[in-house]
PDB file of C-alpha atoms in Angstrom:
ATOM      1  CA  UNK C   1       0.000  -0.045   0.040  1.00 36.00           C
ATOM      2  CA  UNK C   2       1.500   3.405  -0.930  1.00 36.00           C
ATOM      3  CA  UNK C   3       1.013   6.270   1.308  1.00 40.00           C
ATOM      4  CA  UNK C   4       1.364   9.897   0.768  1.00 40.00           C
ATOM      5  CA  UNK C   5       2.824  12.073   3.652  1.00 40.00           C
ATOM      6  CA  UNK C   6       3.467  15.737   3.442  1.00 37.00           C
ATOM      7  CA  UNK C   7       7.054  16.667   3.515  1.00 38.00           C
ATOM      8  CA  UNK C   8       7.654  12.917   3.609  1.00 48.00           C
ATOM      9  CA  UNK C   9      11.413  13.214   2.618  1.00 47.00           C
ATOM     10  CA  UNK C  10      12.084  14.965   6.027  1.00 55.00           C
ATOM     11  CA  UNK C  11       9.877  12.590   7.804  1.00 87.00           C
ATOM     12  CA  UNK C  12      11.725   9.581   6.255  1.00 94.00           C
ATOM     13  CA  UNK C  13      14.982  11.188   7.273  1.00 92.00           C
ATOM     14  CA  UNK C  14      13.936  11.539  10.856  1.00 93.00           C
ATOM     15  CA  UNK C  15      12.836   7.791  10.859  1.00 94.00           C
ATOM     16  CA  UNK C  16      16.209   6.888   9.653  1.00 93.00           C
ATOM     17  CA  UNK C  17      17.972   9.013  12.251  1.00 90.00           C
ATOM     18  CA  UNK C  18      15.778   7.393  15.055  1.00 91.00           C
ATOM     19  CA  UNK C  19      16.620   3.920  13.897  1.00 91.00           C
ATOM     20  CA  UNK C  20      20.423   4.822  13.759  1.00 87.00           C
ATOM     21  CA  UNK C  21      20.302   6.300  17.157  1.00 85.00           C
ATOM     22  CA  UNK C  22      18.413   3.286  18.491  1.00 84.00           C
ATOM     23  CA  UNK C  23      20.943   0.854  17.145  1.00 84.00           C
ATOM     24  CA  UNK C  24      24.124   2.896  17.933  1.00 77.00           C
ATOM     25  CA  UNK C  25      23.168   5.190  20.759  1.00 72.00           C
ATOM     26  CA  UNK C  26      22.855   8.922  20.724  1.00 70.00           C
ATOM     27  CA  UNK C  27      26.331   9.429  22.298  1.00 87.00           C
ATOM     28  CA  UNK C  28      28.285   6.098  22.478  1.00 92.00           C
ATOM     29  CA  UNK C  29      28.005   2.336  22.230  1.00 92.00           C
ATOM     30  CA  UNK C  30      30.073  -0.544  23.192  1.00 95.00           C
ATOM     31  CA  UNK C  31      29.458  -4.190  22.191  1.00 95.00           C
ATOM     32  CA  UNK C  32      30.777  -7.772  21.983  1.00 97.00           C
ATOM     33  CA  UNK C  33      29.769  -9.533  18.845  1.00 97.00           C
ATOM     34  CA  UNK C  34      30.394 -12.918  17.109  1.00 98.00           C
ATOM     35  CA  UNK C  35      30.551 -13.247  13.368  1.00 97.00           C
ATOM     36  CA  UNK C  36      29.923 -16.472  11.451  1.00 98.00           C
ATOM     37  CA  UNK C  37      31.072 -16.706   7.883  1.00 98.00           C
ATOM     38  CA  UNK C  38      29.000 -19.410   6.011  1.00 98.00           C
ATOM     39  CA  UNK C  39      30.081 -20.960   2.849  1.00 97.00           C
ATOM     40  CA  UNK C  40      28.897 -23.978   0.890  1.00 96.00           C
ATOM     41  CA  UNK C  41      31.716 -26.130   2.327  1.00 96.00           C
ATOM     42  CA  UNK C  42      32.813 -24.445   5.446  1.00 97.00           C
ATOM     43  CA  UNK C  43      32.086 -22.059   8.212  1.00 97.00           C
ATOM     44  CA  UNK C  44      34.386 -19.695  10.230  1.00 97.00           C
ATOM     45  CA  UNK C  45      33.687 -17.736  13.459  1.00 97.00           C
ATOM     46  CA  UNK C  46      35.192 -14.495  14.615  1.00 97.00           C
ATOM     47  CA  UNK C  47      34.706 -12.578  17.989  1.00 98.00           C
ATOM     48  CA  UNK C  48      34.855  -8.716  18.173  1.00 97.00           C
ATOM     49  CA  UNK C  49      34.726  -5.817  20.544  1.00 97.00           C
ATOM     50  CA  UNK C  50      33.476  -2.554  19.232  1.00 96.00           C
ATOM     51  CA  UNK C  51      33.269   1.081  20.471  1.00 95.00           C
ATOM     52  CA  UNK C  52      31.641   3.932  18.753  1.00 92.00           C
ATOM     53  CA  UNK C  53      31.137   7.666  19.509  1.00 92.00           C
ATOM     54  CA  UNK C  54      28.510   9.459  17.355  1.00 85.00           C
ATOM     55  CA  UNK C  55      29.158   9.353  13.602  1.00 80.00           C
ATOM     56  CA  UNK C  56      32.743  10.503  14.030  1.00 87.00           C
ATOM     57  CA  UNK C  57      34.709   7.674  15.857  1.00 92.00           C
ATOM     58  CA  UNK C  58      34.582   3.931  15.876  1.00 93.00           C
ATOM     59  CA  UNK C  59      37.019   1.155  16.739  1.00 95.00           C
ATOM     60  CA  UNK C  60      36.768  -2.601  16.069  1.00 95.00           C
ATOM     61  CA  UNK C  61      38.988  -5.134  17.904  1.00 97.00           C
ATOM     62  CA  UNK C  62      39.183  -8.674  16.821  1.00 97.00           C
ATOM     63  CA  UNK C  63      39.505 -11.042  19.922  1.00 97.00           C
ATOM     64  CA  UNK C  64      39.307 -14.448  18.155  1.00 96.00           C
ATOM     65  CA  UNK C  65      40.553 -16.522  16.263  1.00 96.00           C
ATOM     66  CA  UNK C  66      44.196 -16.404  17.433  1.00 94.00           C
ATOM     67  CA  UNK C  67      45.401 -15.701  13.831  1.00 93.00           C
ATOM     68  CA  UNK C  68      43.583 -12.471  13.644  1.00 94.00           C
ATOM     69  CA  UNK C  69      43.522 -11.538  17.370  1.00 95.00           C
ATOM     70  CA  UNK C  70      44.650  -7.965  17.981  1.00 96.00           C
ATOM     71  CA  UNK C  71      43.685  -6.738  14.401  1.00 96.00           C
ATOM     72  CA  UNK C  72      42.075  -3.391  14.984  1.00 96.00           C
ATOM     73  CA  UNK C  73      40.194  -0.977  12.739  1.00 94.00           C
ATOM     74  CA  UNK C  74      39.827   2.777  13.615  1.00 94.00           C
ATOM     75  CA  UNK C  75      37.660   5.385  12.148  1.00 91.00           C
ATOM     76  CA  UNK C  76      38.387   9.156  12.819  1.00 89.00           C
ATOM     77  CA  UNK C  77      36.252  11.479  10.958  1.00 82.00           C
ATOM     78  CA  UNK C  78      36.586  10.310   7.314  1.00 77.00           C
ATOM     79  CA  UNK C  79      39.970   8.592   7.921  1.00 85.00           C
ATOM     80  CA  UNK C  80      40.240   4.799   8.522  1.00 88.00           C
ATOM     81  CA  UNK C  81      43.212   2.894   9.827  1.00 93.00           C
ATOM     82  CA  UNK C  82      43.968  -0.734  10.081  1.00 93.00           C
ATOM     83  CA  UNK C  83      46.544  -2.171  12.655  1.00 95.00           C
ATOM     84  CA  UNK C  84      48.016  -5.549  11.845  1.00 94.00           C
ATOM     85  CA  UNK C  85      50.005  -6.720  14.996  1.00 94.00           C
ATOM     86  CA  UNK C  86      51.498  -9.667  13.001  1.00 91.00           C
ATOM     87  CA  UNK C  87      53.521  -7.422  10.861  1.00 92.00           C
ATOM     88  CA  UNK C  88      53.464  -4.482  13.293  1.00 92.00           C
ATOM     89  CA  UNK C  89      52.157  -2.176  10.637  1.00 94.00           C
ATOM     90  CA  UNK C  90      49.269   0.445  10.474  1.00 95.00           C
ATOM     91  CA  UNK C  91      47.582   0.864   7.209  1.00 93.00           C
ATOM     92  CA  UNK C  92      45.531   3.828   6.163  1.00 92.00           C
ATOM     93  CA  UNK C  93      42.593   2.466   4.098  1.00 87.00           C
ATOM     94  CA  UNK C  94      41.825   4.458   0.910  1.00 85.00           C
ATOM     95  CA  UNK C  95      38.274   5.197  -0.207  1.00 76.00           C
ATOM     96  CA  UNK C  96      38.793   2.520  -2.932  1.00 77.00           C
ATOM     97  CA  UNK C  97      38.750  -0.214  -0.373  1.00 82.00           C
ATOM     98  CA  UNK C  98      35.428   0.572   1.127  1.00 76.00           C
ATOM     99  CA  UNK C  99      33.616  -1.808  -1.274  1.00 77.00           C
ATOM    100  CA  UNK C 100      36.009  -4.721  -0.514  1.00 85.00           C
ATOM    101  CA  UNK C 101      35.114  -7.603   1.771  1.00 89.00           C
ATOM    102  CA  UNK C 102      35.762  -6.995   5.550  1.00 91.00           C
ATOM    103  CA  UNK C 103      37.960  -9.855   6.861  1.00 91.00           C
ATOM    104  CA  UNK C 104      36.486 -12.382   4.407  1.00 91.00           C
ATOM    105  CA  UNK C 105      32.866 -11.736   5.393  1.00 95.00           C
ATOM    106  CA  UNK C 106      30.108 -10.711   3.176  1.00 94.00           C
ATOM    107  CA  UNK C 107      30.152  -7.244   4.780  1.00 91.00           C
ATOM    108  CA  UNK C 108      32.046  -4.544   3.033  1.00 85.00           C
ATOM    109  CA  UNK C 109      34.631  -2.382   4.872  1.00 81.00           C
ATOM    110  CA  UNK C 110      32.186   0.429   4.698  1.00 77.00           C
ATOM    111  CA  UNK C 111      29.399  -1.626   6.380  1.00 77.00           C
ATOM    112  CA  UNK C 112      31.609  -2.223   9.425  1.00 70.00           C
ATOM    113  CA  UNK C 113      33.357   1.146   9.891  1.00 65.00           C
ATOM    114  CA  UNK C 114      30.708   3.205   8.326  1.00 63.00           C
ATOM    115  CA  UNK C 115      32.564   5.777   6.381  1.00 55.00           C
ATOM    116  CA  UNK C 116      29.311   6.703   4.688  1.00 61.00           C
ATOM    117  CA  UNK C 117      26.182   7.869   6.499  1.00 77.00           C
ATOM    118  CA  UNK C 118      22.692   6.612   5.886  1.00 86.00           C
ATOM    119  CA  UNK C 119      21.362   9.900   7.302  1.00 86.00           C
ATOM    120  CA  UNK C 120      23.626  12.474   5.483  1.00 85.00           C
ATOM    121  CA  UNK C 121      24.779  10.727   2.393  1.00 89.00           C
ATOM    122  CA  UNK C 122      21.291   9.655   0.966  1.00 93.00           C
ATOM    123  CA  UNK C 123      17.957  11.199   0.205  1.00 93.00           C
ATOM    124  CA  UNK C 124      14.970   9.501   1.861  1.00 95.00           C
ATOM    125  CA  UNK C 125      11.470   8.620   0.790  1.00 95.00           C
ATOM    126  CA  UNK C 126       8.764   6.580   2.384  1.00 96.00           C
ATOM    127  CA  UNK C 127       7.639   4.089  -0.170  1.00 95.00           C
ATOM    128  CA  UNK C 128       4.939   2.162   1.687  1.00 95.00           C
ATOM    129  CA  UNK C 129       3.837   0.467   4.876  1.00 95.00           C
ATOM    130  CA  UNK C 130       4.369  -3.274   5.142  1.00 96.00           C
ATOM    131  CA  UNK C 131       4.458  -5.989   7.983  1.00 96.00           C
ATOM    132  CA  UNK C 132       7.380  -8.011   8.870  1.00 95.00           C
ATOM    133  CA  UNK C 133       7.045 -10.817  11.427  1.00 91.00           C
ATOM    134  CA  UNK C 134       3.890  -9.205  12.643  1.00 94.00           C
ATOM    135  CA  UNK C 135       5.408  -5.817  13.217  1.00 95.00           C
ATOM    136  CA  UNK C 136       4.216  -2.756  11.231  1.00 96.00           C
ATOM    137  CA  UNK C 137       7.118  -1.100   9.227  1.00 96.00           C
ATOM    138  CA  UNK C 138       7.883   1.733   7.148  1.00 96.00           C
ATOM    139  CA  UNK C 139       9.518   0.862   3.871  1.00 97.00           C
ATOM    140  CA  UNK C 140      11.970   3.697   3.129  1.00 97.00           C
ATOM    141  CA  UNK C 141      13.941   4.068  -0.001  1.00 97.00           C
ATOM    142  CA  UNK C 142      17.482   5.630   0.353  1.00 96.00           C
ATOM    143  CA  UNK C 143      19.044   7.045  -2.813  1.00 95.00           C
ATOM    144  CA  UNK C 144      22.626   8.086  -2.787  1.00 93.00           C
ATOM    145  CA  UNK C 145      23.376  11.792  -3.331  1.00 93.00           C
ATOM    146  CA  UNK C 146      25.514  12.844  -6.167  1.00 91.00           C
ATOM    147  CA  UNK C 147      29.291  12.569  -5.293  1.00 85.00           C
ATOM    148  CA  UNK C 148      28.529  11.032  -1.839  1.00 84.00           C
ATOM    149  CA  UNK C 149      31.235   8.643  -0.587  1.00 79.00           C
ATOM    150  CA  UNK C 150      28.919   5.639  -0.593  1.00 83.00           C
ATOM    151  CA  UNK C 151      29.006   1.909  -1.669  1.00 82.00           C
ATOM    152  CA  UNK C 152      25.480   1.583  -2.499  1.00 90.00           C
ATOM    153  CA  UNK C 153      23.417   3.360  -5.131  1.00 92.00           C
ATOM    154  CA  UNK C 154      20.229   2.624  -3.334  1.00 95.00           C
ATOM    155  CA  UNK C 155      19.068   1.070  -0.160  1.00 96.00           C
ATOM    156  CA  UNK C 156      15.628  -0.079   0.833  1.00 97.00           C
ATOM    157  CA  UNK C 157      15.002  -0.475   4.671  1.00 97.00           C
ATOM    158  CA  UNK C 158      12.096  -1.702   6.633  1.00 97.00           C
ATOM    159  CA  UNK C 159      11.811   0.079  10.069  1.00 96.00           C
ATOM    160  CA  UNK C 160       9.433  -0.891  12.815  1.00 95.00           C
ATOM    161  CA  UNK C 161       7.004   1.860  13.413  1.00 94.00           C
ATOM    162  CA  UNK C 162       6.780   1.434  17.151  1.00 93.00           C
ATOM    163  CA  UNK C 163      10.348   0.848  18.294  1.00 94.00           C
ATOM    164  CA  UNK C 164      12.324   2.082  15.285  1.00 94.00           C
ATOM    165  CA  UNK C 165      14.076  -1.250  14.634  1.00 95.00           C
ATOM    166  CA  UNK C 166      15.546  -1.976  11.215  1.00 95.00           C
ATOM    167  CA  UNK C 167      14.154  -5.389  10.275  1.00 97.00           C
ATOM    168  CA  UNK C 168      15.258  -5.745   6.657  1.00 97.00           C
ATOM    169  CA  UNK C 169      17.574  -4.096   4.211  1.00 96.00           C
ATOM    170  CA  UNK C 170      18.188  -4.392   0.625  1.00 97.00           C
ATOM    171  CA  UNK C 171      21.436  -2.988  -1.039  1.00 94.00           C
ATOM    172  CA  UNK C 172      21.466  -2.123  -4.753  1.00 96.00           C
ATOM    173  CA  UNK C 173      24.644  -1.120  -6.858  1.00 92.00           C
ATOM    174  CA  UNK C 174      24.615   2.001  -9.040  1.00 91.00           C
ATOM    175  CA  UNK C 175      23.059   0.003 -11.813  1.00 94.00           C
ATOM    176  CA  UNK C 176      20.013  -0.838  -9.620  1.00 95.00           C
ATOM    177  CA  UNK C 177      20.948  -4.523  -9.278  1.00 97.00           C
ATOM    178  CA  UNK C 178      20.051  -6.061  -5.870  1.00 97.00           C
ATOM    179  CA  UNK C 179      23.444  -7.240  -4.441  1.00 95.00           C
ATOM    180  CA  UNK C 180      22.746  -8.083  -0.622  1.00 95.00           C
ATOM    181  CA  UNK C 181      19.722  -8.596   1.720  1.00 97.00           C
ATOM    182  CA  UNK C 182      20.174  -8.190   5.460  1.00 96.00           C
ATOM    183  CA  UNK C 183      17.606  -9.770   7.813  1.00 97.00           C
ATOM    184  CA  UNK C 184      17.435  -8.881  11.477  1.00 97.00           C
ATOM    185  CA  UNK C 185      15.837 -11.140  14.134  1.00 96.00           C
ATOM    186  CA  UNK C 186      15.764 -12.388  17.753  1.00 96.00           C
ATOM    187  CA  UNK C 187      14.643  -9.084  19.330  1.00 96.00           C
ATOM    188  CA  UNK C 188      15.701  -8.774  22.941  1.00 95.00           C
ATOM    189  CA  UNK C 189      16.060  -6.176  25.469  1.00 94.00           C
ATOM    190  CA  UNK C 190      19.802  -5.382  25.303  1.00 91.00           C
ATOM    191  CA  UNK C 191      21.558  -2.340  26.642  1.00 87.00           C
ATOM    192  CA  UNK C 192      18.224  -1.166  27.991  1.00 89.00           C
ATOM    193  CA  UNK C 193      16.385  -1.085  24.624  1.00 90.00           C
ATOM    194  CA  UNK C 194      14.764  -3.502  22.265  1.00 93.00           C
ATOM    195  CA  UNK C 195      17.108  -4.568  19.450  1.00 94.00           C
ATOM    196  CA  UNK C 196      17.534  -7.507  17.056  1.00 95.00           C
ATOM    197  CA  UNK C 197      20.492  -9.547  18.191  1.00 96.00           C
ATOM    198  CA  UNK C 198      21.001 -11.555  15.074  1.00 97.00           C
ATOM    199  CA  UNK C 199      21.680 -10.000  11.601  1.00 96.00           C
ATOM    200  CA  UNK C 200      22.070 -12.206   8.449  1.00 97.00           C
ATOM    201  CA  UNK C 201      23.690 -10.635   5.440  1.00 97.00           C
ATOM    202  CA  UNK C 202      22.926 -12.739   2.366  1.00 98.00           C
ATOM    203  CA  UNK C 203      24.626 -12.018  -1.078  1.00 97.00           C
ATOM    204  CA  UNK C 204      21.988 -12.490  -3.937  1.00 97.00           C
ATOM    205  CA  UNK C 205      24.563 -13.795  -6.506  1.00 93.00           C
ATOM    206  CA  UNK C 206      26.367 -16.272  -4.341  1.00 94.00           C
ATOM    207  CA  UNK C 207      24.304 -19.390  -3.497  1.00 95.00           C
ATOM    208  CA  UNK C 208      25.107 -20.810  -0.048  1.00 96.00           C
ATOM    209  CA  UNK C 209      26.962 -17.650   1.113  1.00 97.00           C
ATOM    210  CA  UNK C 210      25.866 -15.579   4.180  1.00 97.00           C
ATOM    211  CA  UNK C 211      27.413 -13.858   7.252  1.00 98.00           C
ATOM    212  CA  UNK C 212      25.667 -13.947  10.551  1.00 98.00           C
ATOM    213  CA  UNK C 213      26.301 -11.363  13.148  1.00 97.00           C
ATOM    214  CA  UNK C 214      25.219 -11.946  16.715  1.00 98.00           C
ATOM    215  CA  UNK C 215      25.291  -9.427  19.424  1.00 96.00           C
ATOM    216  CA  UNK C 216      26.213 -10.837  22.813  1.00 96.00           C
ATOM    217  CA  UNK C 217      26.537  -7.648  24.954  1.00 95.00           C
ATOM    218  CA  UNK C 218      25.672  -3.876  24.191  1.00 94.00           C
ATOM    219  CA  UNK C 219      25.961  -0.867  26.322  1.00 94.00           C
ATOM    220  CA  UNK C 220      24.863   2.781  25.363  1.00 91.00           C
ATOM    221  CA  UNK C 221      25.903   6.161  26.266  1.00 89.00           C
ATOM    222  CA  UNK C 222      28.769   5.396  28.640  1.00 92.00           C
ATOM    223  CA  UNK C 223      31.316   8.170  28.433  1.00 94.00           C
ATOM    224  CA  UNK C 224      34.308   7.484  26.121  1.00 95.00           C
ATOM    225  CA  UNK C 225      37.032  10.083  25.656  1.00 95.00           C
ATOM    226  CA  UNK C 226      38.012  11.221  22.124  1.00 94.00           C
ATOM    227  CA  UNK C 227      41.543  10.062  23.024  1.00 94.00           C
ATOM    228  CA  UNK C 228      40.413   6.409  23.102  1.00 96.00           C
ATOM    229  CA  UNK C 229      40.066   6.653  19.315  1.00 96.00           C
ATOM    230  CA  UNK C 230      43.667   7.173  18.363  1.00 95.00           C
ATOM    231  CA  UNK C 231      46.299   5.299  16.345  1.00 94.00           C
ATOM    232  CA  UNK C 232      48.261   4.847  19.559  1.00 94.00           C
ATOM    233  CA  UNK C 233      45.398   3.236  21.475  1.00 95.00           C
ATOM    234  CA  UNK C 234      44.404   0.857  18.606  1.00 93.00           C
ATOM    235  CA  UNK C 235      47.748  -0.788  19.129  1.00 91.00           C
ATOM    236  CA  UNK C 236      47.122  -1.652  22.877  1.00 91.00           C
ATOM    237  CA  UNK C 237      43.311  -1.671  23.276  1.00 94.00           C
ATOM    238  CA  UNK C 238      41.993  -4.957  24.775  1.00 88.00           C
TER     239      UNK C 238
END
């Protein structure tokens, strides 16, 4: 069912903003996460710790498996850095690497470190209202702005009307081809708010491939100093 809402571009943007704040916290967030990479003949697990502060700062630390333990990703403003303890080297990631796979998963580097912003780098339009798992949702179309530093040309998201939870997303390339679908499930009270604790990212052109992210712990709006998000700290954070 299509709906008409006055000034719906602004309304849609506000909904996206609320969903982002619900998932990431208004000020800060910290989490423990497991990631399972599923392939037709094998699976592989990773464990992560993450910290974020607004849209400006984020840090991801791999804690398992042993081979990748200590690998750290840092975002400061628009700069992204990668610390590899095995070779004791810090690498600055160029924009050209944002579309590449993050640590062999189906997520891109941009998906994890979020160089682009679903709020600021896209225009927003409410397309319809639909139901997912019995929850009434807004279906919102995000179209990339000209010259925005984004991976996807268009994204469709389904956001729960009551709790502003993203339950489904579809990512399209610049030619309009559907590349990935992300499904969110297992809603639980975590960090003081209702959130999906399992996200499955499913490539549409790779049969038997998917990446499953599971949130084990999350805490919101605990003060974190800007000094935490430094190249020096990414080498010693635990």
